[in-house]
C-alpha positions as YAML, in Angstrom:
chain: A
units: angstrom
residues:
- id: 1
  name: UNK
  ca: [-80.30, 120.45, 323.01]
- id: 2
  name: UNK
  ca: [-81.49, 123.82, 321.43]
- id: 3
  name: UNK
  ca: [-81.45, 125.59, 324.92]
- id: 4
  name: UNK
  ca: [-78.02, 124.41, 325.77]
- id: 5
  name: UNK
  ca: [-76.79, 125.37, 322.19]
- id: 6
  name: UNK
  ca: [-78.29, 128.64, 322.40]
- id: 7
  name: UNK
  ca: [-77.03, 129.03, 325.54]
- id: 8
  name: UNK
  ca: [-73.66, 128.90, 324.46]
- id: 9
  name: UNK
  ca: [-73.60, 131.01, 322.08]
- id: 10
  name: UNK
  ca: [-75.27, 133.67, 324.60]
- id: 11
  name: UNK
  ca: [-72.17, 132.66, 327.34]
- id: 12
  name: UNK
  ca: [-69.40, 133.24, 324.42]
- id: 13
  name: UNK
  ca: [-71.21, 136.20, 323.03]
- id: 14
  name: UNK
  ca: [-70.54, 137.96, 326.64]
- id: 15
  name: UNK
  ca: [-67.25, 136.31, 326.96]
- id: 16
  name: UNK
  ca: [-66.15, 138.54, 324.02]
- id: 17
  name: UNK
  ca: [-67.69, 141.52, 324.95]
- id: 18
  name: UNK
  ca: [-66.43, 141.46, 328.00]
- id: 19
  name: UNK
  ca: [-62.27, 140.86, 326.81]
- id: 20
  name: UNK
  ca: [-60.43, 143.39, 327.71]
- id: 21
  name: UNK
  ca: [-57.79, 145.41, 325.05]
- id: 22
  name: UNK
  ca: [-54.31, 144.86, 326.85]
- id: 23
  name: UNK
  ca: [-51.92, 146.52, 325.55]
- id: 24
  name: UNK
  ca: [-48.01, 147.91, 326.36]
- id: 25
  name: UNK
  ca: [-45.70, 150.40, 326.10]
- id: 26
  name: UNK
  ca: [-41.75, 150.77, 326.53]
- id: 27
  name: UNK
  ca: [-40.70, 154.37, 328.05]
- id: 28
  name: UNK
  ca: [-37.08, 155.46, 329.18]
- id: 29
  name: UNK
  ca: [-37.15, 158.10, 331.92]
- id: 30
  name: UNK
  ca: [-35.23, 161.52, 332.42]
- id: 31
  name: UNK
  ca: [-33.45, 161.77, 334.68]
- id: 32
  name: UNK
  ca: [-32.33, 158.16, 334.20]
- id: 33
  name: UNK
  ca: [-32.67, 155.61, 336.83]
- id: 34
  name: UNK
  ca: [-29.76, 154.75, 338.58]
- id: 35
  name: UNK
  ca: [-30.80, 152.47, 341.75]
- id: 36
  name: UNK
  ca: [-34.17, 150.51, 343.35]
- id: 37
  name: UNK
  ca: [-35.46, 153.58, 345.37]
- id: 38
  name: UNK
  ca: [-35.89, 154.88, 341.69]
- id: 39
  name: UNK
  ca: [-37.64, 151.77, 340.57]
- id: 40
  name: UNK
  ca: [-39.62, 151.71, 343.69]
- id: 41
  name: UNK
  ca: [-40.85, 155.53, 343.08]
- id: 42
  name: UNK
  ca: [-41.90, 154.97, 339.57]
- id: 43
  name: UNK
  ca: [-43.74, 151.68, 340.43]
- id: 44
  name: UNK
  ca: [-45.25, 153.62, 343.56]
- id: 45
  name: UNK
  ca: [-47.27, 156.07, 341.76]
- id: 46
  name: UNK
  ca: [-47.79, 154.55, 338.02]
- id: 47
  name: UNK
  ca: [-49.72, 151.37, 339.98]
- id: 48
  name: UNK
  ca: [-52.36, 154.11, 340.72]
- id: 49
  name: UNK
  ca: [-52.84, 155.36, 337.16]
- id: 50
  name: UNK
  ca: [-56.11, 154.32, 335.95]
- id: 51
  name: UNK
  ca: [-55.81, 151.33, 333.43]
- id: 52
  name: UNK
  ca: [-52.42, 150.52, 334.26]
- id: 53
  name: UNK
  ca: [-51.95, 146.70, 335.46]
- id: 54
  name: UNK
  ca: [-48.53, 145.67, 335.47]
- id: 55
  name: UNK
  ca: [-45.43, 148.10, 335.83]
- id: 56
  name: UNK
  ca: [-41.59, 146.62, 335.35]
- id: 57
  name: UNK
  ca: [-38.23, 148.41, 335.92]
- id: 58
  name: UNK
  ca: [-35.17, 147.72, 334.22]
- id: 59
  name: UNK
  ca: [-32.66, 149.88, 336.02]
- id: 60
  name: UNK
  ca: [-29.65, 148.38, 333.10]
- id: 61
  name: UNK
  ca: [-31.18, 149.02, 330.36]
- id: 62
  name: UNK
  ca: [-33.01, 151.85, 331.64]
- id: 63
  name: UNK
  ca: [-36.64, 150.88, 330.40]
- id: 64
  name: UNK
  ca: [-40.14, 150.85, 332.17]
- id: 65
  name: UNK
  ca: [-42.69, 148.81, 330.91]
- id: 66
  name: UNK
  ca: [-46.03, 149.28, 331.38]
- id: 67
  name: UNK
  ca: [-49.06, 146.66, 330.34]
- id: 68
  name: UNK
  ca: [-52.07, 148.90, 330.34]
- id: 69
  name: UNK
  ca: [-56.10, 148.38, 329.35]
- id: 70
  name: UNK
  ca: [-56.39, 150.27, 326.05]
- id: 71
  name: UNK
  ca: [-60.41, 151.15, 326.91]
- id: 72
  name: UNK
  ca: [-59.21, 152.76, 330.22]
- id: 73
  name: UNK
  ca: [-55.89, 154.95, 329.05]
- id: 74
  name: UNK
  ca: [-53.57, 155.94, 326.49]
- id: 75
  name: UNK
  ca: [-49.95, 155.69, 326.05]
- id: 76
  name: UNK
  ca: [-49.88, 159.50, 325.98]
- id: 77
  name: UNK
  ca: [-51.69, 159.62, 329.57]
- id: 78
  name: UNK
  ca: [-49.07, 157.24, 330.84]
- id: 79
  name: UNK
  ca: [-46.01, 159.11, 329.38]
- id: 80
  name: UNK
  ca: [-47.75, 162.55, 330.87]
- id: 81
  name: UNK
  ca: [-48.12, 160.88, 334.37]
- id: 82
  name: UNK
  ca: [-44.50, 161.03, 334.90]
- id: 83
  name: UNK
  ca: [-44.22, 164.30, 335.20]
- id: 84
  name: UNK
  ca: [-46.41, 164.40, 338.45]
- id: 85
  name: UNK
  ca: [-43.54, 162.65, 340.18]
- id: 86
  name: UNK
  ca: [-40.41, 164.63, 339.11]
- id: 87
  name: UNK
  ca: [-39.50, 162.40, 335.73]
- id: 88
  name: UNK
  ca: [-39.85, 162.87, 331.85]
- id: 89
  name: UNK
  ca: [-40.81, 159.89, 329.99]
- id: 90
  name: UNK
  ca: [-39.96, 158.99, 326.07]
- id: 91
  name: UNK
  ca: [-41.27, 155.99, 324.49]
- id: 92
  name: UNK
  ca: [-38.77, 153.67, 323.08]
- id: 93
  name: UNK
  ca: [-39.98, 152.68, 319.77]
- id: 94
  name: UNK
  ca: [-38.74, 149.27, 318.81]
- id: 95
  name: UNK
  ca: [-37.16, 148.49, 315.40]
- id: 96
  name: UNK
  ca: [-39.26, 145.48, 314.40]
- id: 97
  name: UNK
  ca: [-36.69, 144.43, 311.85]
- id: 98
  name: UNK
  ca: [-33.91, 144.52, 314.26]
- id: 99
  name: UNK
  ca: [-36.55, 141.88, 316.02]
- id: 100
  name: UNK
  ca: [-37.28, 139.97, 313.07]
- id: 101
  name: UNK
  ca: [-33.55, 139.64, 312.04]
- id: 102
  name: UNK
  ca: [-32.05, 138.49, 316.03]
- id: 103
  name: UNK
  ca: [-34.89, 135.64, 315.79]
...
């Protein structure tokens, strides 16, 4: 019983080492989107930025977001990236008492 309860502990002790710091950021590009080749090109070459794991387009509201591992990049390497492939990015900083209010 002491093995198996020591044991455990050891398995959750890695288990929480080994979580990962997920985090994500909301950019708007320049110049703006305006059509799915555009949304293809941004996916295209942020998917190979180091730490980034999931990239989405919203051509309307003209918004990328980005879910990226914290221990592997930065916002600020992100936003930088851009620029490799013709586009300036701005993060969109959200008004989290406009949030709290529309819920």
């Amino acid at each position: 019983m002491k093995k198996a309860l020591v044991l455990s502990a050891m398995m959750l002790t890695t288990v929480v080492g080994l979580a990962k710091d997920i985090k994500t950021v909301v950019v708007t590009t320049q110049p703006q989107m305006h059509c799915e080749s555009c949304e293809k090109k941004i996916q295209g070459n942020l998917r190979f930025e180091k730490g980034v794991k999931q990239i989405e387009c919203n051509i309307e509201e003209q918004r990328v977001t980005i879910t990226y591992d914290a221990d592997k990049t930065k916002p600020e390497t992100i936003i930088k990236s851009f620029e490799k492939f013709g586009y300036k990015a701005t993060e969109v900083k959200e008004d989290k008492e406009k949030d709290k209010e529309q819920k």
